[in-house]
Short mmCIF file of C-alpha atoms in Angstrom, two decimals:
data_model
loop_
_atom_site.label_atom_id
_atom_site.label_comp_id
_atom_site.label_asym_id
_atom_site.label_seq_id
_atom_site.Cartn_x
_atom_site.Cartn_y
_atom_site.Cartn_z
CA TRP A 148 153.90 139.89 55.89
CA ALA A 149 154.16 138.32 52.39
CA ALA A 150 154.55 141.93 50.59
CA TYR A 151 151.87 140.84 47.51
CA ILE A 152 150.88 144.10 47.94
CA SER A 153 152.25 147.56 49.97
CA GLU A 154 150.76 149.21 52.52
CA SER A 155 150.47 152.58 49.93
CA ASP A 156 148.51 150.18 47.72
CA TRP A 157 145.98 149.21 50.18
CA GLN A 158 146.09 152.62 51.28
CA SER A 159 145.18 153.81 47.60
CA ALA A 160 142.63 151.05 47.00
CA ASN A 161 139.36 152.19 45.92
CA ARG A 162 136.96 150.88 48.81
CA SER A 163 133.85 151.47 47.25
CA ARG A 164 134.82 149.34 44.13
CA LEU A 165 135.56 146.70 45.85
CA SER A 166 132.65 146.68 48.02
CA GLU A 167 130.46 146.97 44.33
CA LEU A 168 132.27 144.02 43.27
CA LEU A 169 131.47 142.13 46.39
CA LYS A 170 128.04 143.03 46.51
CA SER A 171 127.56 141.70 42.87
CA TYR A 172 129.18 138.10 43.78
CA LEU A 173 126.94 138.25 46.98
CA ASP A 174 124.10 138.79 44.66
CA VAL A 175 124.99 135.33 42.92
CA TRP A 176 125.97 133.48 46.03
CA ASP A 177 123.24 131.33 46.71
CA GLU A 178 122.76 130.14 42.92
CA PRO A 179 122.42 126.26 42.96
CA GLU A 180 124.38 126.33 39.81
CA VAL A 181 127.35 127.91 40.90
CA ASN A 182 129.65 125.70 43.03
CA GLN A 183 130.35 127.83 45.96
CA ASP A 184 134.16 126.81 46.61
CA TRP A 185 135.03 127.51 43.10
CA LEU A 186 133.17 130.78 43.60
CA LEU A 187 135.08 132.14 46.65
CA GLY A 188 138.24 131.20 44.54
CA VAL A 189 136.68 133.61 41.37
CA ILE A 190 136.27 136.59 44.27
CA SER A 191 139.62 135.99 46.21
CA ALA A 192 141.66 136.34 42.54
CA HIS A 193 139.01 139.20 41.03
CA ILE A 194 140.17 141.43 44.67
CA GLU A 195 144.01 140.44 43.99
CA ASP A 196 143.54 141.96 40.73
CA GLU A 197 141.91 144.73 41.74
CA LEU A 198 144.92 145.48 43.88
CA SER A 199 147.38 144.53 41.86
CA PRO A 200 149.68 147.53 40.36
CA ASN A 201 150.62 145.60 37.53
CA ARG A 202 147.72 146.12 34.70
CA ASP A 203 150.08 144.97 31.89
CA TYR A 204 150.93 141.21 33.39
CA SER A 205 147.92 139.67 31.71
CA GLU A 206 148.20 140.90 28.03
CA PHE A 207 151.87 139.19 27.99
CA THR A 208 149.72 135.95 28.19
CA ASN A 209 147.98 137.21 25.04
CA LEU A 210 150.92 137.20 23.55
CA ALA A 211 152.06 133.79 24.72
CA PHE A 212 148.89 132.42 23.31
CA ASN A 213 149.66 133.72 20.01
CA VAL A 214 152.95 132.87 20.24
CA LEU A 215 152.20 129.29 20.39
CA ARG A 216 148.97 128.92 18.58
CA SER A 217 150.52 128.32 15.45
CA ARG A 218 153.01 125.84 16.69
CA VAL A 219 149.71 123.90 18.49
CA GLU A 220 148.15 121.42 15.37
CA ILE A 221 146.21 119.25 17.37
CA GLU A 222 142.52 118.57 16.15
CA ASP A 223 140.65 119.14 19.38
CA PRO A 224 137.48 121.25 19.53
CA ASN A 225 138.63 122.72 23.10
CA ILE A 226 142.49 123.50 22.06
CA ASP A 227 142.16 127.18 22.66
CA LEU A 228 140.82 126.51 26.23
CA LEU A 229 143.33 123.85 26.89
CA LEU A 230 146.42 126.07 25.54
CA PHE A 231 144.69 128.92 27.59
CA VAL A 232 144.70 127.16 31.02
CA ALA A 233 148.52 125.62 30.13
CA ILE A 234 149.65 128.74 29.72
CA GLU A 235 148.09 130.43 32.62
CA ARG A 236 149.43 128.03 34.92
CA VAL A 237 152.84 127.36 33.24
CA TYR A 238 153.59 130.86 31.70
CA SER A 239 151.57 133.42 33.94
CA GLN A 240 152.45 131.04 37.04
CA ALA A 241 148.76 131.35 38.14
CA ASP A 242 147.09 129.23 40.80
CA GLU A 243 143.60 127.53 39.87
CA ALA A 244 141.70 130.31 41.47
CA GLN A 245 143.56 132.89 39.10
CA VAL A 246 142.74 130.48 36.26
CA ALA A 247 139.44 130.51 36.88
CA TYR A 248 139.06 133.96 37.71
CA HIS A 249 140.71 134.50 34.02
CA LEU A 250 138.43 132.26 32.26
CA TYR A 251 135.31 134.41 33.77
CA ARG A 252 136.97 137.24 32.75
CA LEU A 253 136.90 135.88 28.89
CA ASP A 254 133.63 134.98 29.33
CA ARG A 255 132.66 137.94 30.71
CA LYS A 256 134.21 140.04 27.40
CA GLN A 257 132.47 137.08 25.02
CA MET A 258 128.81 137.44 26.68
CA GLY A 259 128.94 140.83 26.64
CA ASP A 260 125.17 141.31 28.35
CA ALA A 261 124.55 138.17 29.68
CA HIS A 262 123.94 137.98 33.46
CA MET A 263 126.25 137.24 35.70
CA THR A 264 125.00 133.52 36.55
CA GLU A 265 125.47 132.61 33.09
CA VAL A 266 129.01 133.61 32.86
CA LEU A 267 129.82 131.97 35.76
CA LYS A 268 128.19 128.82 34.77
CA ALA A 269 129.76 128.83 31.57
CA SER A 270 133.65 130.10 33.22
CA TYR A 271 132.74 127.05 35.73
CA SER A 272 132.10 124.31 33.09
CA ALA A 273 134.92 125.45 31.06
CA TYR A 274 137.15 125.18 34.07
CA ASN A 275 135.97 121.06 34.94
CA LEU A 276 136.00 120.81 31.02
CA ALA A 277 139.92 121.71 30.77
CA ASN A 278 140.60 119.90 33.90
CA GLN A 279 139.37 116.51 33.24
CA LYS A 280 141.35 116.52 29.92
CA LYS A 281 143.97 114.04 30.54
CA GLY A 282 146.01 115.62 27.80
CA LEU A 283 146.19 118.87 29.59
CA ASN A 284 149.56 117.73 31.33
CA ILE A 285 151.37 116.69 28.12
CA LEU A 286 150.28 120.13 26.86
CA SER A 287 151.53 122.01 30.22
CA ALA A 288 154.89 119.77 29.32
CA TYR A 289 155.09 120.89 25.91
CA VAL A 290 154.66 125.23 26.83
CA ARG A 291 157.08 124.52 29.67
CA LYS A 292 159.64 124.17 27.00
CA GLN A 293 158.49 127.25 25.22
CA MET A 294 158.70 129.65 28.01
CA GLY A 295 161.84 130.90 28.47
CA PRO A 296 162.33 133.43 25.68
CA LEU A 297 158.52 134.56 26.25
CA ILE A 298 159.08 135.18 30.35
CA LEU A 299 162.57 137.37 28.70
CA LEU A 300 160.07 139.53 26.82
CA ARG A 301 158.12 140.31 29.75
CA ASP A 302 161.17 140.45 32.70
CA LEU A 303 162.50 143.34 28.97
CA TYR A 304 159.15 145.13 29.02
CA PHE A 305 158.80 145.61 33.10
CA SER A 306 162.47 146.64 33.14
CA ASN A 307 162.05 149.70 31.55
CA PRO A 308 158.43 150.20 30.33
CA GLU A 309 158.84 153.56 28.36
CA GLU A 310 161.74 152.11 26.35
CA PHE A 311 159.86 148.99 25.03
CA PRO A 312 158.42 150.57 21.95
CA LYS A 313 162.27 151.88 21.35
CA VAL A 314 163.40 148.56 22.09
CA ILE A 315 161.44 146.37 19.76
CA GLU A 316 161.58 148.45 16.65
CA ASN A 317 165.66 148.12 16.69
CA PRO A 318 167.28 144.70 16.60
CA GLU A 319 170.79 146.00 17.99
CA LEU A 320 169.24 147.62 20.75
CA PHE A 321 166.81 144.83 21.33
CA ASP A 322 170.11 142.54 21.25
CA THR A 323 171.84 145.06 23.58
CA ALA A 324 168.88 145.41 25.99
CA SER A 325 168.03 141.64 25.92
CA GLN A 326 171.05 140.40 26.94
CA LYS A 327 171.79 142.76 29.91
CA VAL A 328 168.26 141.89 31.19
CA LEU A 329 168.94 138.09 31.42
CA ALA A 330 171.85 138.44 32.93
CA ASP A 331 170.42 140.21 35.76
CA GLN A 332 167.55 137.72 35.79
CA LEU A 333 169.92 134.86 36.20
CA LYS A 334 171.61 136.17 39.17
CA LEU A 335 168.33 136.70 40.65
CA VAL A 336 167.20 133.50 40.00
CA ARG A 337 170.22 132.22 41.75
CA LYS A 338 169.57 134.30 44.82
CA ARG A 339 166.18 132.77 44.80
CA MET A 340 167.46 129.07 44.79
CA ASN A 341 169.73 130.17 47.59
CA THR A 342 166.88 131.89 49.29
CA ALA A 343 164.30 128.77 48.80
CA THR A 344 167.05 125.96 49.71
CA PHE A 345 167.86 127.92 52.96
CA ARG A 346 164.13 128.29 53.93
CA SER A 347 162.76 124.75 52.98
CA LEU A 348 166.28 123.30 54.58
CA LEU A 349 165.34 125.49 57.81
CA TYR A 350 161.71 124.45 57.36
CA VAL A 351 162.01 120.78 57.07
CA PHE A 352 164.30 120.41 59.56
CA LEU A 353 162.18 122.40 62.49
CA THR A 354 159.18 120.48 61.19
CA LYS A 355 161.18 117.52 61.41
CA MET A 356 162.49 118.15 65.00
CA ILE A 357 159.05 118.80 66.52
CA LEU A 358 157.84 115.66 65.04
CA VAL A 359 160.77 113.73 66.35
CA LEU A 360 159.88 115.44 70.07
CA LEU A 361 155.84 115.32 69.68
CA LEU A 362 155.53 111.98 68.09
CA GLU A 363 158.27 110.11 67.10
CA ILE A 364 160.30 109.36 70.39
CA PRO A 365 156.96 109.06 72.65
CA LEU A 366 155.78 106.33 69.77
CA GLU A 367 158.97 104.63 69.78
CA LYS A 368 158.92 104.23 73.60
CA MET A 369 155.89 102.62 73.46
CA LEU A 370 156.78 99.93 70.51
CA ARG A 371 160.42 99.23 71.37
CA ALA A 372 161.50 97.44 74.73
CA GLY A 373 164.99 98.60 74.60
CA GLY A 374 163.80 101.94 74.09
CA THR A 375 164.70 104.55 71.53
CA ASN A 376 167.39 104.34 69.13
CA TYR A 377 169.09 107.39 68.69
CA VAL A 378 170.68 105.99 65.73
CA SER A 379 167.72 105.44 63.63
CA LEU A 380 166.50 109.11 65.11
CA GLY A 381 169.45 111.04 63.62
CA ILE A 382 169.50 109.05 60.33
CA ASN A 383 165.95 110.75 59.85
CA VAL A 384 166.55 113.47 61.04
CA VAL A 385 170.01 114.09 58.75
CA VAL A 386 169.32 112.30 55.78
CA PRO A 387 166.28 113.99 53.92
CA ILE A 388 168.36 117.20 54.40
CA ALA A 389 171.07 115.92 53.36
CA VAL A 390 169.69 114.54 49.83
CA MET A 391 167.74 117.70 49.31
CA TRP A 392 170.99 119.63 49.75
CA LEU A 393 172.88 117.54 47.02
CA ILE A 394 169.84 117.58 44.41
CA VAL A 395 170.00 121.37 45.13
CA ALA A 396 173.75 121.87 45.12
CA ASN A 397 173.97 119.85 41.86
CA ILE A 398 171.26 122.08 39.49
CA HIS A 399 172.77 124.29 37.32
CA LEU A 400 171.66 127.77 35.51
CA PRO A 401 171.80 127.39 31.90
CA SER A 402 174.92 127.55 29.93
CA ARG A 403 175.98 130.00 27.38
CA LYS A 404 174.67 127.91 24.48
CA SER A 405 171.56 127.30 25.98
CA GLN A 406 171.01 131.25 26.58
CA GLN A 407 172.10 131.89 23.31
CA ARG A 408 169.23 129.78 21.57
CA LEU A 409 166.65 131.49 24.20
CA LEU A 410 168.42 135.42 22.82
CA GLU A 411 167.94 133.95 19.61
CA ARG A 412 164.17 132.91 19.82
CA ALA A 413 163.07 135.96 21.72
CA GLN A 414 164.50 138.05 18.87
CA GLN A 415 162.78 135.82 16.25
CA ILE A 416 159.44 136.36 18.10
CA ILE A 417 159.71 140.41 18.17
CA PHE A 418 161.19 141.00 13.91
CA ASP A 419 160.15 137.78 12.79
CA PHE A 420 156.96 136.30 14.09
CA ASP A 421 155.78 134.68 11.23
CA ALA A 422 158.94 132.97 10.70
CA GLU A 423 158.43 129.32 9.45
CA THR A 424 158.41 126.30 12.03
CA LYS A 425 159.80 123.38 12.22
CA THR A 426 158.53 120.26 12.54
CA TRP A 427 159.96 118.71 15.84
CA GLU A 428 158.78 122.22 16.94
CA LYS A 429 155.25 121.59 16.75
CA ILE A 430 153.24 119.47 19.24
CA TYR A 431 150.35 117.11 17.09
CA SER A 432 148.76 115.01 19.55
CA LEU A 433 147.68 115.18 23.92
CA SER A 434 148.47 111.18 23.87
CA ARG A 435 151.92 109.63 24.35
CA PRO A 436 153.21 108.08 20.95
CA PHE A 437 152.62 104.54 22.45
CA SER A 438 150.63 101.78 21.79
CA ILE A 439 148.20 100.27 24.10
CA THR A 440 150.40 96.96 24.55
CA LYS A 441 153.42 98.91 24.79
CA PHE A 442 151.83 101.50 27.62
CA ALA A 443 151.23 98.70 29.25
CA ILE A 444 154.05 97.07 29.49
CA PHE A 445 155.47 100.31 30.45
CA TYR A 446 153.15 101.13 33.24
CA PHE A 447 153.87 97.65 34.67
CA PHE A 448 157.78 98.55 35.13
CA TYR A 449 156.66 101.88 36.16
CA ALA A 450 154.53 99.85 39.30
CA LEU A 451 157.35 97.54 39.61
CA LEU A 452 159.90 100.47 40.06
CA PHE A 453 157.88 101.84 42.83
CA TRP A 454 157.94 99.05 44.77
CA LEU A 455 161.81 98.26 44.13
CA VAL A 456 162.59 101.64 45.28
CA PHE A 457 160.81 101.92 48.58
CA TYR A 458 161.31 98.38 49.23
CA ALA A 459 165.20 98.82 49.36
CA ILE A 460 164.65 101.91 51.54
CA TYR A 461 162.56 99.76 53.55
CA TRP A 462 164.59 96.91 53.80
CA VAL A 463 168.12 99.20 54.76
CA LEU A 464 166.20 101.25 57.50
CA HIS A 465 164.90 97.80 58.51
CA TYR A 466 168.77 96.63 59.03
CA PHE A 467 169.68 99.52 61.13
CA GLY A 468 166.82 98.99 63.50
CA PHE A 469 164.26 101.71 62.21
CA THR A 470 160.24 100.47 63.82
CA ILE A 471 157.42 101.28 61.41
CA ILE A 472 156.51 104.64 62.61
CA SER A 473 160.46 105.32 61.87
CA ILE A 474 160.00 104.46 58.73
CA ALA A 475 156.95 106.03 57.95
CA VAL A 476 158.61 109.04 58.99
CA PHE A 477 161.86 108.67 56.99
CA MET A 478 159.70 107.93 53.70
CA PHE A 479 157.13 110.88 54.26
CA PHE A 480 159.87 113.45 54.79
CA LEU A 481 162.29 111.90 52.02
CA SER A 482 159.61 112.51 49.54
CA VAL A 483 158.51 116.08 50.89
CA VAL A 484 162.06 117.59 50.29
CA THR A 485 162.99 115.72 47.37
CA PHE A 486 159.67 117.21 45.52
CA PHE A 487 161.14 120.50 46.69
CA ALA A 488 164.01 120.13 45.44
CA TYR A 489 162.67 119.27 42.54
CA ARG A 490 160.67 122.46 42.71
CA ILE A 491 163.79 124.44 43.31
CA ARG A 492 165.09 123.39 39.96
CA GLN A 493 162.28 124.50 38.00
CA LEU A 494 163.53 128.03 39.14
CA ALA A 495 167.30 127.02 37.35
CA LEU A 496 165.44 126.36 34.07
CA THR A 497 163.38 129.08 33.77
CA TYR A 498 165.33 131.10 31.22
CA SER A 499 165.67 127.50 29.73
CA TYR A 500 164.76 127.17 25.86
CA SER A 501 164.64 123.37 24.80
CA PRO A 502 161.91 122.61 22.52
CA LYS A 503 163.22 119.33 21.51
CA GLY A 504 163.10 118.23 25.46
CA GLU A 505 165.74 117.60 27.73
CA SER A 506 167.22 113.88 27.64
CA GLY A 507 167.99 113.97 31.19
CA SER A 508 169.54 111.01 33.30
CA VAL A 509 168.14 107.40 32.63
CA GLY A 510 169.31 106.29 36.18
CA TRP A 511 169.42 109.32 38.04
CA ASP A 512 165.25 109.12 37.21
CA ILE A 513 164.44 105.30 38.05
CA ILE A 514 165.89 106.13 41.64
CA THR A 515 164.00 109.39 41.68
CA LEU A 516 161.30 109.62 39.81
CA PRO A 517 158.68 107.20 42.28
CA ILE A 518 159.97 109.95 45.59
CA VAL A 519 159.44 112.82 43.60
CA ALA A 520 155.57 111.37 42.75
CA VAL A 521 155.12 110.50 45.90
CA GLY A 522 156.47 113.85 47.26
CA ASP A 523 153.70 114.91 44.91
CA LEU A 524 150.90 113.33 45.99
CA VAL A 525 152.09 114.00 49.91
CA SER A 526 152.19 117.64 49.03
CA ARG A 527 148.71 117.76 47.44
CA GLY A 528 147.23 116.02 50.37
CA ILE A 529 148.21 117.51 53.02
CA SER A 530 146.68 120.80 51.37
CA GLN A 531 143.40 119.54 51.41
CA LEU A 532 143.70 118.59 55.53
CA ASN A 533 142.75 121.57 57.37
CA PHE A 534 143.58 119.91 60.63
CA PHE A 535 147.05 119.39 58.40
CA ILE A 536 147.16 123.31 57.43
CA LEU A 537 146.09 124.37 61.36
CA ILE A 538 149.44 122.75 62.15
CA PHE A 539 152.11 123.65 59.01
CA ASP A 540 150.27 127.13 58.87
CA PHE A 541 150.08 128.16 62.62
CA ILE A 542 152.15 126.07 64.81
CA LEU A 543 154.87 125.19 62.60
CA GLU A 544 154.88 128.09 60.14
CA ALA A 545 153.57 130.98 62.20
CA PRO A 546 157.09 130.74 64.57
CA PHE A 547 159.55 129.83 61.12
CA LYS A 548 157.99 133.51 59.77
CA VAL A 549 158.88 135.22 63.33
CA ILE A 550 162.42 133.84 63.04
CA LEU A 551 163.31 134.99 59.82
CA THR A 552 161.43 138.29 60.63
CA PHE A 553 163.59 138.43 63.79
CA MET A 554 166.82 137.41 61.73
CA ASP A 555 165.86 140.11 58.95
CA SER A 556 165.22 143.24 61.59
CA TRP A 557 168.24 141.78 63.26
CA GLY A 558 170.13 142.31 59.57
CA ARG A 559 169.23 145.88 59.37
CA PHE A 560 170.08 146.26 63.34
CA LEU A 561 173.59 145.57 62.62
CA SER A 562 173.73 147.62 59.24
CA SER A 563 172.86 150.64 60.67
CA LYS A 564 175.05 150.26 63.78
CA ARG A 565 178.00 149.81 61.40
CA ASP A 566 177.11 152.62 58.95
CA GLU A 567 176.78 154.84 62.44
CA ILE A 568 180.37 153.32 63.30
CA VAL A 569 182.08 154.07 59.74
CA GLY A 570 180.38 157.23 59.36
#
């Protein structure tokens, strides 16, 4: 249904190869040194890789690594590992299972004829080491600022693989082709943003209405002497959705100036790979440039900021007669939809290039940062609970998918009838 692979891809898959692959992993399944949950992720990613028709995709991860390695001047024995994982997460958009499998694939090449158990142990150790490094997020944030030109180069290749060798040999041809691909991709990004916004709003609305009917109204009747407060229910339904819509409505694609910087950097990577890198374009440390005292002061104000923002929300809701249950539900959905909106915002930044970083709006960050942080924690926390997965995936998401499928089929039906009438 999600169309990760087509029916023809599945039919043409090498079944015997997949059987051999599974058997090789099952032979080491009970090894005590290998975590089974982690291994299950590696197996799933390996199968996906076998079914994927995009065999050239991983080559661009290697390109990104080589482009950025010269800009990372950090004295750490594990810096290559950390940079690879950061690029996998940001550039390749790999999930944790894919990161684990790609580390295993690298170790498999490097360790040659070593037993599979030894390779898996080495990969598991490297995976844990990378995830335990506090500086990985800082490096990932740096990588994100550098990704726009590299994503454009990958898109340029996949737009026409046969012509790509000619394009990267001629600066004028490269300039024309890259501008066209960038324009096409920005249109696609806008379409994806609109689709993601619509589906997120609809998903949140349906989820909210179900929770209102199944949880909030019954509990309010039990806890409130005067019955259900329909004003609070209305606010609880409308405000989180309105907040998400307002945030998304103010998201803009990169400006012409930003697009030009991206195109120039992409051209530099191809035609002047060894160009001297400016100091401010490099990263020298995996820690923030703050003293311990200043860091403690900042964290104090950060904690105070959290308290002030959520206390202000609590005070306003309490003023309108919200119960504790209604307030908890409101904050839950407000944090989740704000986090969704910022995830959608990342789509708009796909084709941006800002090695110096963005200053942003301090006032806006003061208000939204605590809410986004809680939304991130809630989103990650729910994903670990099988009970919530059952609710959201089967009870809520399955009907949601059925609705979308029906709407899609209805649209195709109307289109076919129109074609019949018009001829």
